[in-house]
Structure formats: C-alpha cells, structure tokens
Coordinates of C-alpha atoms in Angstrom, one line a residue:
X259 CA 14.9 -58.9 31.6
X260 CA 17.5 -59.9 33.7
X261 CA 21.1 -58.0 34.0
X262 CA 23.8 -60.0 34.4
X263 CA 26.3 -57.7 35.6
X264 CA 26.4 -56.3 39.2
X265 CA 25.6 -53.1 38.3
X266 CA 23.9 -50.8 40.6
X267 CA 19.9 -50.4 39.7
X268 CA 19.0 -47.0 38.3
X269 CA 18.5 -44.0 40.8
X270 CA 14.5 -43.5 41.7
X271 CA 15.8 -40.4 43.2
X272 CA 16.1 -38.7 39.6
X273 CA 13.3 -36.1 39.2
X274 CA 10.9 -37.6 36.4
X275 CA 10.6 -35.3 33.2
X276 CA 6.9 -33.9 32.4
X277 CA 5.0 -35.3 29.5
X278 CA 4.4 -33.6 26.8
X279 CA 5.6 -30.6 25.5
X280 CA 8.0 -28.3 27.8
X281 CA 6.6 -24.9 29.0
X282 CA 8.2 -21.4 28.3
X283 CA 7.8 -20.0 31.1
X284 CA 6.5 -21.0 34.4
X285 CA 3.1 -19.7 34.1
X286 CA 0.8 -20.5 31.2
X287 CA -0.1 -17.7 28.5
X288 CA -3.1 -15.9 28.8
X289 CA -5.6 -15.8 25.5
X290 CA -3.8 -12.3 24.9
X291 CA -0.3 -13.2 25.1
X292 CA -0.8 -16.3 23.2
X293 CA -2.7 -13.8 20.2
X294 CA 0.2 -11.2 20.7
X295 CA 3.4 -13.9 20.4
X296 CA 0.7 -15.0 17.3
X297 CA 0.5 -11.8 16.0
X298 CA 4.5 -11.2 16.4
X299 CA 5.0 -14.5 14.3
X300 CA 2.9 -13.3 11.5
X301 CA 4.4 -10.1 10.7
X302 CA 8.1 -12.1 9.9
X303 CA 5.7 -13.2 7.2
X304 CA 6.1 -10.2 5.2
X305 CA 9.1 -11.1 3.8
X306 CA 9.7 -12.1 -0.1
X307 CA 8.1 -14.9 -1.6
X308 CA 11.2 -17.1 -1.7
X309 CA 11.8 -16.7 2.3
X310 CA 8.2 -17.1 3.0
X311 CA 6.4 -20.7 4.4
X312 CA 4.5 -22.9 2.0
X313 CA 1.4 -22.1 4.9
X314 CA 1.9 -18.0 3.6
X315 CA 1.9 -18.9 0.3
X316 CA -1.5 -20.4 0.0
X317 CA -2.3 -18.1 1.9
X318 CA -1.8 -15.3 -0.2
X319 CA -2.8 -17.6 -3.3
X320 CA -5.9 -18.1 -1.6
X321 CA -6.2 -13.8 -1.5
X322 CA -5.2 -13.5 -5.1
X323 CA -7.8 -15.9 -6.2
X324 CA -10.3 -14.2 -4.3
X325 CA -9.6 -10.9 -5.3
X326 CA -8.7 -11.5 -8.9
X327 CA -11.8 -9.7 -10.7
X328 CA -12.4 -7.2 -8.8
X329 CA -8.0 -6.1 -8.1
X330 CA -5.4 -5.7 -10.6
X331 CA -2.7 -6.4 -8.2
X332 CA -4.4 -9.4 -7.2
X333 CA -4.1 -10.6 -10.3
X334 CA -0.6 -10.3 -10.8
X335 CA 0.2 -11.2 -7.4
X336 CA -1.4 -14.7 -8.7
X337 CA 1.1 -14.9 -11.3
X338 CA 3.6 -14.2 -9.0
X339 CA 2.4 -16.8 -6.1
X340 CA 1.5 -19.6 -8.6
X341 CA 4.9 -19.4 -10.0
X342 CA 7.0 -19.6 -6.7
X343 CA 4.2 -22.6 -6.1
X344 CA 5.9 -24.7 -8.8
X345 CA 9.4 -23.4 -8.5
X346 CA 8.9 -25.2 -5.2
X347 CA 7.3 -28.2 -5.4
X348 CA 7.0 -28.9 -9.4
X349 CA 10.0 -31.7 -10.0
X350 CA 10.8 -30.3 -13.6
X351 CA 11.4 -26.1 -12.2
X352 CA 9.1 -23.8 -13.5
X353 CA 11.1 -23.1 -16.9
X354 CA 9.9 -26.6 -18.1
X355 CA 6.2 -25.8 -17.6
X356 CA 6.1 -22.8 -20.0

C-alpha cells in the first residue's frame, strides 16, 4: 500500500505493547495469592439473589438440588433460586409462568 502524501513513516522507536493480557503488577502471583484474590472475589458473592452473577446462581441451584431431601432450607432456597432463574432470563417475567 502506497501513501501518497509525504508524510513522515511511523516511529520504530515507539516501545511495542506486550501481547496478551496486561499484568497487575510486576511480578507474577504465586498459587497462594492467586487462591487468596480468589477467595476475596467469592465472598462479594454473598450478596442477595438479585445482585448476584448468573455463575452464583447455578451455583447455589446446583446446592439446593443436592440437598433438597435431606434440608428443609434447601428446599426453599430452590424455590427461591429457580424463581430469580426465570425472572432473569424467561422472556414472559416469572408472573406469566404461574
């Protein structure tokens, strides 16, 4: 491809960027910091059911369903999870399924 204006060529001296995906900090994590900043992540996943991620929910679905025999809060936490499910992602709401 051929310019045809007399513009100057791009500097080489620019530094070229890394691939991939830019580091946090200068050193890499070790297996423990990486499990702690994991750990740390997880625990914001306490919050209600409408500010958690869709990853949480099955999450705790997938507890419920497990546990439904033998736990009565189980249970009822499956009501509770199921519901949010298809407020969520149902395209009628959940007050057109009932």
């Amino acid at each position: 491809m051929h310019q045809d204006d007399d513009s100057p060529p791009p500097s080489s001296n620019a530094p070229k960027r890394a691939r991939g995906r830019p580091k946090l900090y200068d050193t890499a994590l070790t297996p423990a910091e990486r499990a702690r900043r994991y750990r740390m992540s997880r625990q914001r996943d306490n919050e209600s059911l409408a500010d958690c991620r869709d990853a949480v929910l099955m999450e705790r679905l997938r507890w419920a369903l497990k546990n439904k025999g033998t736990d009565e809060e189980a249970q009822a936490a499956l009501d509770l999870y199921l519901d949010e499910l298809v407020r969520r992602h149902h395209s009628r709401g959940a007050g057109r399924l009932k």
